[in-house]
mmCIF file of C-alpha atoms in Angstrom:
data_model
loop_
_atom_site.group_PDB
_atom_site.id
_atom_site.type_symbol
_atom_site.label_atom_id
_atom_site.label_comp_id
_atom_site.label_asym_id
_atom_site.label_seq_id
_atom_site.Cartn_x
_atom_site.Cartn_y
_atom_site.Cartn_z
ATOM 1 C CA UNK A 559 28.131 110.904 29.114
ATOM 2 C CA UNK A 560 30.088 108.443 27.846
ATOM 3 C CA UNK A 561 29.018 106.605 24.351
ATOM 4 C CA UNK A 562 27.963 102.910 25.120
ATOM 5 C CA UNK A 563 28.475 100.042 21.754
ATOM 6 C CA UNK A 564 27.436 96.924 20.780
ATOM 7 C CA UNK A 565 29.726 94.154 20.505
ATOM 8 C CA UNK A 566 29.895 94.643 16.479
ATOM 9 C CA UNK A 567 30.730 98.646 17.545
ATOM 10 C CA UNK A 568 27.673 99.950 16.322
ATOM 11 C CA UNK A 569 26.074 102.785 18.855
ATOM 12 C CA UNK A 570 22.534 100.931 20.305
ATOM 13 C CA UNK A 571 21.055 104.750 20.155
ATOM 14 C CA UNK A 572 21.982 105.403 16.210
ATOM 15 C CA UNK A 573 22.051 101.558 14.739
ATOM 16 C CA UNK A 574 19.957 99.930 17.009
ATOM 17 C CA UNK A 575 17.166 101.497 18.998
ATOM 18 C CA UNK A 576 17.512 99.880 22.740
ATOM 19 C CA UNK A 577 13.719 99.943 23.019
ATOM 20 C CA UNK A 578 12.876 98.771 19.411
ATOM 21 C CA UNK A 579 11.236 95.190 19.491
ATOM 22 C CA UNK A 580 12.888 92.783 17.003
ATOM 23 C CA UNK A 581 10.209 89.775 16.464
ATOM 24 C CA UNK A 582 12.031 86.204 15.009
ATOM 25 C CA UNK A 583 8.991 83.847 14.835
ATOM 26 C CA UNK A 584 7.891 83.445 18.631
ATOM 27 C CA UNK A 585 11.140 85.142 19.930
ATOM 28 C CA UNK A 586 11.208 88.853 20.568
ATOM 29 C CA UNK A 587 15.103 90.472 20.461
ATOM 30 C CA UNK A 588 15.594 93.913 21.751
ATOM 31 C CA UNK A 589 18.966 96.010 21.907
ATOM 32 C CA UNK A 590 22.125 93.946 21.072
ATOM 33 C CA UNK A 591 20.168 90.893 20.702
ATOM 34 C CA UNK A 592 18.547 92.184 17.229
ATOM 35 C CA UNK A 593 20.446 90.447 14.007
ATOM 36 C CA UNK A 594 21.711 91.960 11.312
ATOM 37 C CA UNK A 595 20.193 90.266 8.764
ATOM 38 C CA UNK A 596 17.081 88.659 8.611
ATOM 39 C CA UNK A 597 16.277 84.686 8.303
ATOM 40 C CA UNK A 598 15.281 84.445 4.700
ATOM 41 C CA UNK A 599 18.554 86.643 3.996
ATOM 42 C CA UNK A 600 20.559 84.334 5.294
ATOM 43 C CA UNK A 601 18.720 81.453 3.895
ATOM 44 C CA UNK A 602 19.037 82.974 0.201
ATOM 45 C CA UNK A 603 22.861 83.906 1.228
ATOM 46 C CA UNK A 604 24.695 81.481 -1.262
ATOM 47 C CA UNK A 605 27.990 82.633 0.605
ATOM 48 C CA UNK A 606 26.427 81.946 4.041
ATOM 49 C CA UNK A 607 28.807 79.814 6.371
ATOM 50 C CA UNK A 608 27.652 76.041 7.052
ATOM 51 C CA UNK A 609 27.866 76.556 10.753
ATOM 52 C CA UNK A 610 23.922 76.761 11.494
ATOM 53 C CA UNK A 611 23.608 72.904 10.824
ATOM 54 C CA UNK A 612 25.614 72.633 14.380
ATOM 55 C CA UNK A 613 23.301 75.023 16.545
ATOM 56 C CA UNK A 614 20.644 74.433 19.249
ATOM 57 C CA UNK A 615 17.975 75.241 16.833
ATOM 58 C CA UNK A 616 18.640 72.790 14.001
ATOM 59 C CA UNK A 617 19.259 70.036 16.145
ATOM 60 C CA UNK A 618 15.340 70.685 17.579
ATOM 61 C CA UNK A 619 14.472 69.848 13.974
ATOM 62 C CA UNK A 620 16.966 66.658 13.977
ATOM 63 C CA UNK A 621 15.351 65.538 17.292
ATOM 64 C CA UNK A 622 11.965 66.111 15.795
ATOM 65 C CA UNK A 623 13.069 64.130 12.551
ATOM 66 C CA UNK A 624 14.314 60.993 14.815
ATOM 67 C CA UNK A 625 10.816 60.908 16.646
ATOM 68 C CA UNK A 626 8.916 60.668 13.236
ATOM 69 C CA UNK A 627 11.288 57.998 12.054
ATOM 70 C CA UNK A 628 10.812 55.879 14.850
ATOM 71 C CA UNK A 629 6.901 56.360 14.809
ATOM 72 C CA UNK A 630 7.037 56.049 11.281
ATOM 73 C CA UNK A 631 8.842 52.708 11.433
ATOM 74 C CA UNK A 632 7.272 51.157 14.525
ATOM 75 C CA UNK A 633 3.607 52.248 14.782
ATOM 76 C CA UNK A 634 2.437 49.085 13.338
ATOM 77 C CA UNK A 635 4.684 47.174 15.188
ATOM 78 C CA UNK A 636 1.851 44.918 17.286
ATOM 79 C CA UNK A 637 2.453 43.511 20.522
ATOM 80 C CA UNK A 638 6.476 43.787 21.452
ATOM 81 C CA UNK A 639 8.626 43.059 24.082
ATOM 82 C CA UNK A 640 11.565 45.029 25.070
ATOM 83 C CA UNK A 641 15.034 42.758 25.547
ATOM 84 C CA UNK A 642 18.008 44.371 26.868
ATOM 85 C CA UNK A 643 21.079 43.158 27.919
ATOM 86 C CA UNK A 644 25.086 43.593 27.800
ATOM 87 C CA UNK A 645 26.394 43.587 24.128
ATOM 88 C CA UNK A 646 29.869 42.392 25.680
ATOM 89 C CA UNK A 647 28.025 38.901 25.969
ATOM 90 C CA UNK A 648 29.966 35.897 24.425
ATOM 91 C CA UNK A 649 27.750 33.471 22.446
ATOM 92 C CA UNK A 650 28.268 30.039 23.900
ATOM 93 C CA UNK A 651 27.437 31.620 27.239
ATOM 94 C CA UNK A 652 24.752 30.960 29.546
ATOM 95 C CA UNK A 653 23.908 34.433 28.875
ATOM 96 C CA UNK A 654 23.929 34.200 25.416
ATOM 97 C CA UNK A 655 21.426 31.416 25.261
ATOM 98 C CA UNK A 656 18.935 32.345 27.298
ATOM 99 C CA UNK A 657 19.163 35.808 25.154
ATOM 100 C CA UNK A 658 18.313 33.334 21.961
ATOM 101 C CA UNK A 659 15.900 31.302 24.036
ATOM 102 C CA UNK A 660 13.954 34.296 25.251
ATOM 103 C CA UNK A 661 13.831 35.854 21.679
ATOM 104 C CA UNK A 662 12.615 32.533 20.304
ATOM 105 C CA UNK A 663 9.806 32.400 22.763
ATOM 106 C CA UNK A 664 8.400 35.564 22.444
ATOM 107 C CA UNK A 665 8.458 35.279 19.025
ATOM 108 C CA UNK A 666 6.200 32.149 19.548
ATOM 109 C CA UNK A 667 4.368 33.597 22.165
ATOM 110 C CA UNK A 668 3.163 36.593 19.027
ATOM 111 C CA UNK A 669 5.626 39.148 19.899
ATOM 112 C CA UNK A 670 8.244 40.977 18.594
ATOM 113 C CA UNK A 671 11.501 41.375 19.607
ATOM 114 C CA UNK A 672 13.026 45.169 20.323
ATOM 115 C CA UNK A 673 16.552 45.514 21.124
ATOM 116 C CA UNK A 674 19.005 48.067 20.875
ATOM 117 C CA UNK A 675 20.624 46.252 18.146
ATOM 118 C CA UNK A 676 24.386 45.645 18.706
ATOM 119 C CA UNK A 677 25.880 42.654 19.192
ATOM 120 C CA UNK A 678 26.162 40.439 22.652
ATOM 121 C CA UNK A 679 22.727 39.491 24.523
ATOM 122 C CA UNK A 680 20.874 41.948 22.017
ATOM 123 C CA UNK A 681 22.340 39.838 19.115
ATOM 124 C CA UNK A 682 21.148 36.893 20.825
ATOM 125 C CA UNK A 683 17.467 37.475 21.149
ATOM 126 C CA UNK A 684 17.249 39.180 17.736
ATOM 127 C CA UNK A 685 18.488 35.682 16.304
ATOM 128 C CA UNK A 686 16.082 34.066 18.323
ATOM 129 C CA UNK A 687 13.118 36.296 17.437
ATOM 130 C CA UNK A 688 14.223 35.662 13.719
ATOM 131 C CA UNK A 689 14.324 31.701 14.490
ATOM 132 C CA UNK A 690 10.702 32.022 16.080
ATOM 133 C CA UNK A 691 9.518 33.857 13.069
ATOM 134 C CA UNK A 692 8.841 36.730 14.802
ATOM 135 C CA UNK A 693 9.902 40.684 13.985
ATOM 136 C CA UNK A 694 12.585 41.203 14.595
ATOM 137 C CA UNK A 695 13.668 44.972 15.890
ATOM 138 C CA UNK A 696 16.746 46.584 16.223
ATOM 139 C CA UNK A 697 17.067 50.433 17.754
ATOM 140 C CA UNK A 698 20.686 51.393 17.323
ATOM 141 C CA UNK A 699 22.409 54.523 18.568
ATOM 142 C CA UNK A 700 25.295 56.461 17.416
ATOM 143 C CA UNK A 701 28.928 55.335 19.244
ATOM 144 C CA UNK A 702 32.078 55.495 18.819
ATOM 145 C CA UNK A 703 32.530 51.734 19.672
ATOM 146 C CA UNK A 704 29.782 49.862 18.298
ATOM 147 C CA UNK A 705 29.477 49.476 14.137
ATOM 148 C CA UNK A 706 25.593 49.232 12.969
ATOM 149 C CA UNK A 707 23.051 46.926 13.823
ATOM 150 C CA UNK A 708 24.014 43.085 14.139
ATOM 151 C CA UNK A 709 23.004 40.379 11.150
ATOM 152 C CA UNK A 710 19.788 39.289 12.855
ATOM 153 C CA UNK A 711 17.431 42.713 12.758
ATOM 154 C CA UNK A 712 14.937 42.356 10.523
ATOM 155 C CA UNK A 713 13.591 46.272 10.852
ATOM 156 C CA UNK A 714 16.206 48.445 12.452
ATOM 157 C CA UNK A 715 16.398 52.171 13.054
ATOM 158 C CA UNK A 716 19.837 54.062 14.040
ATOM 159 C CA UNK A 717 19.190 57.131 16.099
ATOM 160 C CA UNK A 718 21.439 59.811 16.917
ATOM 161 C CA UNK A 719 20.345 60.931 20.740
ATOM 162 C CA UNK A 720 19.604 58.341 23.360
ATOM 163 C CA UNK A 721 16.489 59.838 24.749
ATOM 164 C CA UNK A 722 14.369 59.529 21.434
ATOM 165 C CA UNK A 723 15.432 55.829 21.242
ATOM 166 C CA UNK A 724 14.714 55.110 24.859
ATOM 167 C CA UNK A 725 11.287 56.281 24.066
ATOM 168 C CA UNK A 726 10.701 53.976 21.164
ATOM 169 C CA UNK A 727 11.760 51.211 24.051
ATOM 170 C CA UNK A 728 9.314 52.264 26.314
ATOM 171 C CA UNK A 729 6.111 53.460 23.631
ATOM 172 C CA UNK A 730 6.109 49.992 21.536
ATOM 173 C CA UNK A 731 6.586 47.053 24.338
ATOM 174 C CA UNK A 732 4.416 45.738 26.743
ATOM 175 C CA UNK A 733 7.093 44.722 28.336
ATOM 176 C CA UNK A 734 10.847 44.300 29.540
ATOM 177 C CA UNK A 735 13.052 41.300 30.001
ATOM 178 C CA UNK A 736 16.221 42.235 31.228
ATOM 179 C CA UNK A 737 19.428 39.960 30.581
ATOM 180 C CA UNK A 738 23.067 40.778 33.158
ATOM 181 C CA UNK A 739 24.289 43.873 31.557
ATOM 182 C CA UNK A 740 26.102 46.846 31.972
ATOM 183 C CA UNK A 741 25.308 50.823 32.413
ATOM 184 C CA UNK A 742 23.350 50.932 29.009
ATOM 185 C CA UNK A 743 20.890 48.059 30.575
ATOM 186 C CA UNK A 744 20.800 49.512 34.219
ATOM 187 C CA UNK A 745 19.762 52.790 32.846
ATOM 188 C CA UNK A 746 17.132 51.087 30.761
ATOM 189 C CA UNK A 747 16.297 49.084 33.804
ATOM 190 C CA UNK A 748 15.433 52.007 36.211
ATOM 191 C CA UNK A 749 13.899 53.944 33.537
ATOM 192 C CA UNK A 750 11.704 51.396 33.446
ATOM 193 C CA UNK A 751 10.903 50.952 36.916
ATOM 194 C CA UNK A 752 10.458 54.845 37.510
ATOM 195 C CA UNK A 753 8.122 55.190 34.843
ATOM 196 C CA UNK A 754 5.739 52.059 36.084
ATOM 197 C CA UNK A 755 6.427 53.665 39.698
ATOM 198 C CA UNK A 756 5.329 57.069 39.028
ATOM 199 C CA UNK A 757 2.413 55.199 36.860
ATOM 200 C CA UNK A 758 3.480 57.201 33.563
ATOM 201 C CA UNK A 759 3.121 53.694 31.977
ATOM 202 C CA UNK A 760 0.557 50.607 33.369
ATOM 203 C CA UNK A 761 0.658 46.895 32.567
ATOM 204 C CA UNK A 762 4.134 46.765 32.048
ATOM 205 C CA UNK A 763 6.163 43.887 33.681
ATOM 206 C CA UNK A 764 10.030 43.629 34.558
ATOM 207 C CA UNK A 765 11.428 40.784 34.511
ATOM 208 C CA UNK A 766 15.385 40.124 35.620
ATOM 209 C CA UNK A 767 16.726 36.717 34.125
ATOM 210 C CA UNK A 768 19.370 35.761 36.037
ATOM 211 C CA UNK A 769 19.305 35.983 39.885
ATOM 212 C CA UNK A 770 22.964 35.326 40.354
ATOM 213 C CA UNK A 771 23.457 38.261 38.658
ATOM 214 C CA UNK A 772 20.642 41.016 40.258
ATOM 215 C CA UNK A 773 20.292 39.057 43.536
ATOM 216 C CA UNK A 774 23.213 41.505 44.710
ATOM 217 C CA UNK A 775 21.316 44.080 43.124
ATOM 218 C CA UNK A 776 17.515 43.430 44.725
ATOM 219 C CA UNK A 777 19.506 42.590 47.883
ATOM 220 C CA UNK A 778 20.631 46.042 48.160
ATOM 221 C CA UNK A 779 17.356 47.607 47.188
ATOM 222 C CA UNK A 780 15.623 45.371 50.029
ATOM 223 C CA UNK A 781 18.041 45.974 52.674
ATOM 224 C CA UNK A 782 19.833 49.277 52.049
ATOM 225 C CA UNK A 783 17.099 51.455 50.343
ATOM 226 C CA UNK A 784 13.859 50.580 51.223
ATOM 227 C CA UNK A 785 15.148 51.112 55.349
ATOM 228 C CA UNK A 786 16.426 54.394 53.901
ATOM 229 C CA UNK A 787 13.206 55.004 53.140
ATOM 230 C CA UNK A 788 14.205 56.127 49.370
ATOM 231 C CA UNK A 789 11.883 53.564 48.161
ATOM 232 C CA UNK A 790 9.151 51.871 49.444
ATOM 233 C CA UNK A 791 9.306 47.852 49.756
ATOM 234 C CA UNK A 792 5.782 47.565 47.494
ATOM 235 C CA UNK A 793 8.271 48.964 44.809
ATOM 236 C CA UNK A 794 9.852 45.785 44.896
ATOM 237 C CA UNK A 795 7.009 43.607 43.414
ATOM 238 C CA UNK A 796 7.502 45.776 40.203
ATOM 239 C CA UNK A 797 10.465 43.617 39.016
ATOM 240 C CA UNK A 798 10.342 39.761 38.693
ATOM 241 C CA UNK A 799 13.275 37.364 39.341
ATOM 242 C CA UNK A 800 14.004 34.237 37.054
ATOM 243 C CA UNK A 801 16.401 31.892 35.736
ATOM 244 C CA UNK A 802 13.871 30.458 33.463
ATOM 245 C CA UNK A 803 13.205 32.115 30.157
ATOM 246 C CA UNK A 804 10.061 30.193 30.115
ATOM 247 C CA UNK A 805 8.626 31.855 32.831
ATOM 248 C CA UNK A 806 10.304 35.101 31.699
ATOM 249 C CA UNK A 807 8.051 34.884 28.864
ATOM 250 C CA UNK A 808 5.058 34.025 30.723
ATOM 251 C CA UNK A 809 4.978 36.686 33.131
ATOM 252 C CA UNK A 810 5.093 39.472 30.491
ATOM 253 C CA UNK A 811 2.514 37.819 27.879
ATOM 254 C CA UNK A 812 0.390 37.897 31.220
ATOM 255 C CA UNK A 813 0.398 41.596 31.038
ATOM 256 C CA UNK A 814 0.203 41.878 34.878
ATOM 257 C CA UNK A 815 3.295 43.841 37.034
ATOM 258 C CA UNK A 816 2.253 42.234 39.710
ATOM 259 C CA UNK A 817 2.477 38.562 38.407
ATOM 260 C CA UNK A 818 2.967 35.958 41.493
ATOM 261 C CA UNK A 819 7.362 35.693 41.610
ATOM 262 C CA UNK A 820 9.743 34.295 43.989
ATOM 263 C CA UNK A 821 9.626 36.406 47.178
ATOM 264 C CA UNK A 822 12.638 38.499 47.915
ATOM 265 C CA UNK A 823 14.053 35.873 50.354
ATOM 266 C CA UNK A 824 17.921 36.601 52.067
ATOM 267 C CA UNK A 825 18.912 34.245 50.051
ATOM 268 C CA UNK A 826 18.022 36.128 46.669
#
């Protein structure tokens, strides 16, 4: 019969019992699977390598730490409006001031401001929000390109994992107003929509601001996906189309997704 080993060269029949149950907290390890030294060993271990800060089970805890933080920081936030938009934005742009416009507004209007907090369109309604006299909120996220939160956040928090911030978007706002912007802000965007959609969150308006920018955009929804049949055309009354910040501003402080807006016409 020939002798079968572990991976270490240990014999599972003399070293390690196949059938003997090793329990680590809620996990049960059997066979090869069973350490050789137990957690609190390796937590006294003064020698022990560094390398556990990088595994699957420590970045649980880091995950877990992020979701405090942002609960911590926000929970007494009061009524808030989510503002996204590209942070490649230009300030003497159109874009730019209706970003400033929009955050001033709200800001008058009682709400604060949430962005993700870099520069561009986010910049831009953080300053307004500060100008209002509103809060100001930035939610940053680790990348390699961007460097902190911009000048105007008044209460920022970095995170390190895009999910856990999204979620701080979506928990604290009654709202989103969405300035032209890139992948970031489309995948805020349909995050948005899927959640109101599959009603995981109610009373939550979308508004677009800009419809040379999404007309292309709603014109494809309308005429390529709901014939598809991939969406149905009463998903299109969840988002709102304006040029007017104003009215931006109106239609979320209403509270209502289905706000009266400008029907999706063929020429939107």
């Amino acid at each position: 019969m020939t002798e079968s080993y572990l991976r270490d060269g240990r014999t599972p029949d003399t070293d390690r019992p196949q059938g003997r149950a090793y329990h680590k907290g809620p996990v049960v390890m059997r066979g090869s699977q069973v350490p050789s030294s137990t957690t609190d060993q390796r937590l006294l271990d003064s020698q022990a390598s560094p390398d556990w800060l990088h595994t699957d089970p420590w970045r649980v805890l880091r995950i877990q730490a992020e979701f405090v933080e942002g609960f911590g920081a926000l929970a007494e936030l009061g009524p808030a409006i989510s503002v996204f938009g590209s942070a490649r934005t230009r300030p003497g742009t159109r874009e730019h001031e209706m970003g400033v416009e929009v955050g001033h507004r709200l800001a008058r209007a009682g709400f604060a401001v949430i962005t993700g907090g870099g520069p561009g369109s986010m910049a831009a309604a953080n300053e307004g929000a500060q100008a209002g006299g509103g809060v100001s909120v930035g939610l940053g996220i680790e990348l390699p390109f961007e460097a902190g939160l911009n000048e105007h956040v008044d209460l920022g928090v970095n995170f390190r994992y895009f999910f856990a911030r999204k979620t701080m978007f979506i928990k604290y706002a009654d709202g989103f107003i969405v300035l032209p912007g890139g992948f970031g802000t489309l995948d805020e965007l349909f995050e948005a929509i899927t959640l109101v959609q599959t009603q995981k969150v109610t009373s939550f308006p979308i508004v677009l601001l800009g419809s040379h920018y999404w007309g292309g955009l709603i014109a494809w929804l309308r005429d390529t996906a709901v014939p598809a049949g991939t969406i149905s055309a009463a998903d299109l009354d969840l988002l709102h189309l304006t040029d007017d910040p104003a009215e931006a501003v109106d239609i979320v402080a209403s509270g209502d997704q289905t706000a009266p807006h400008t029907p999706w016409t063929e020429q939107d």
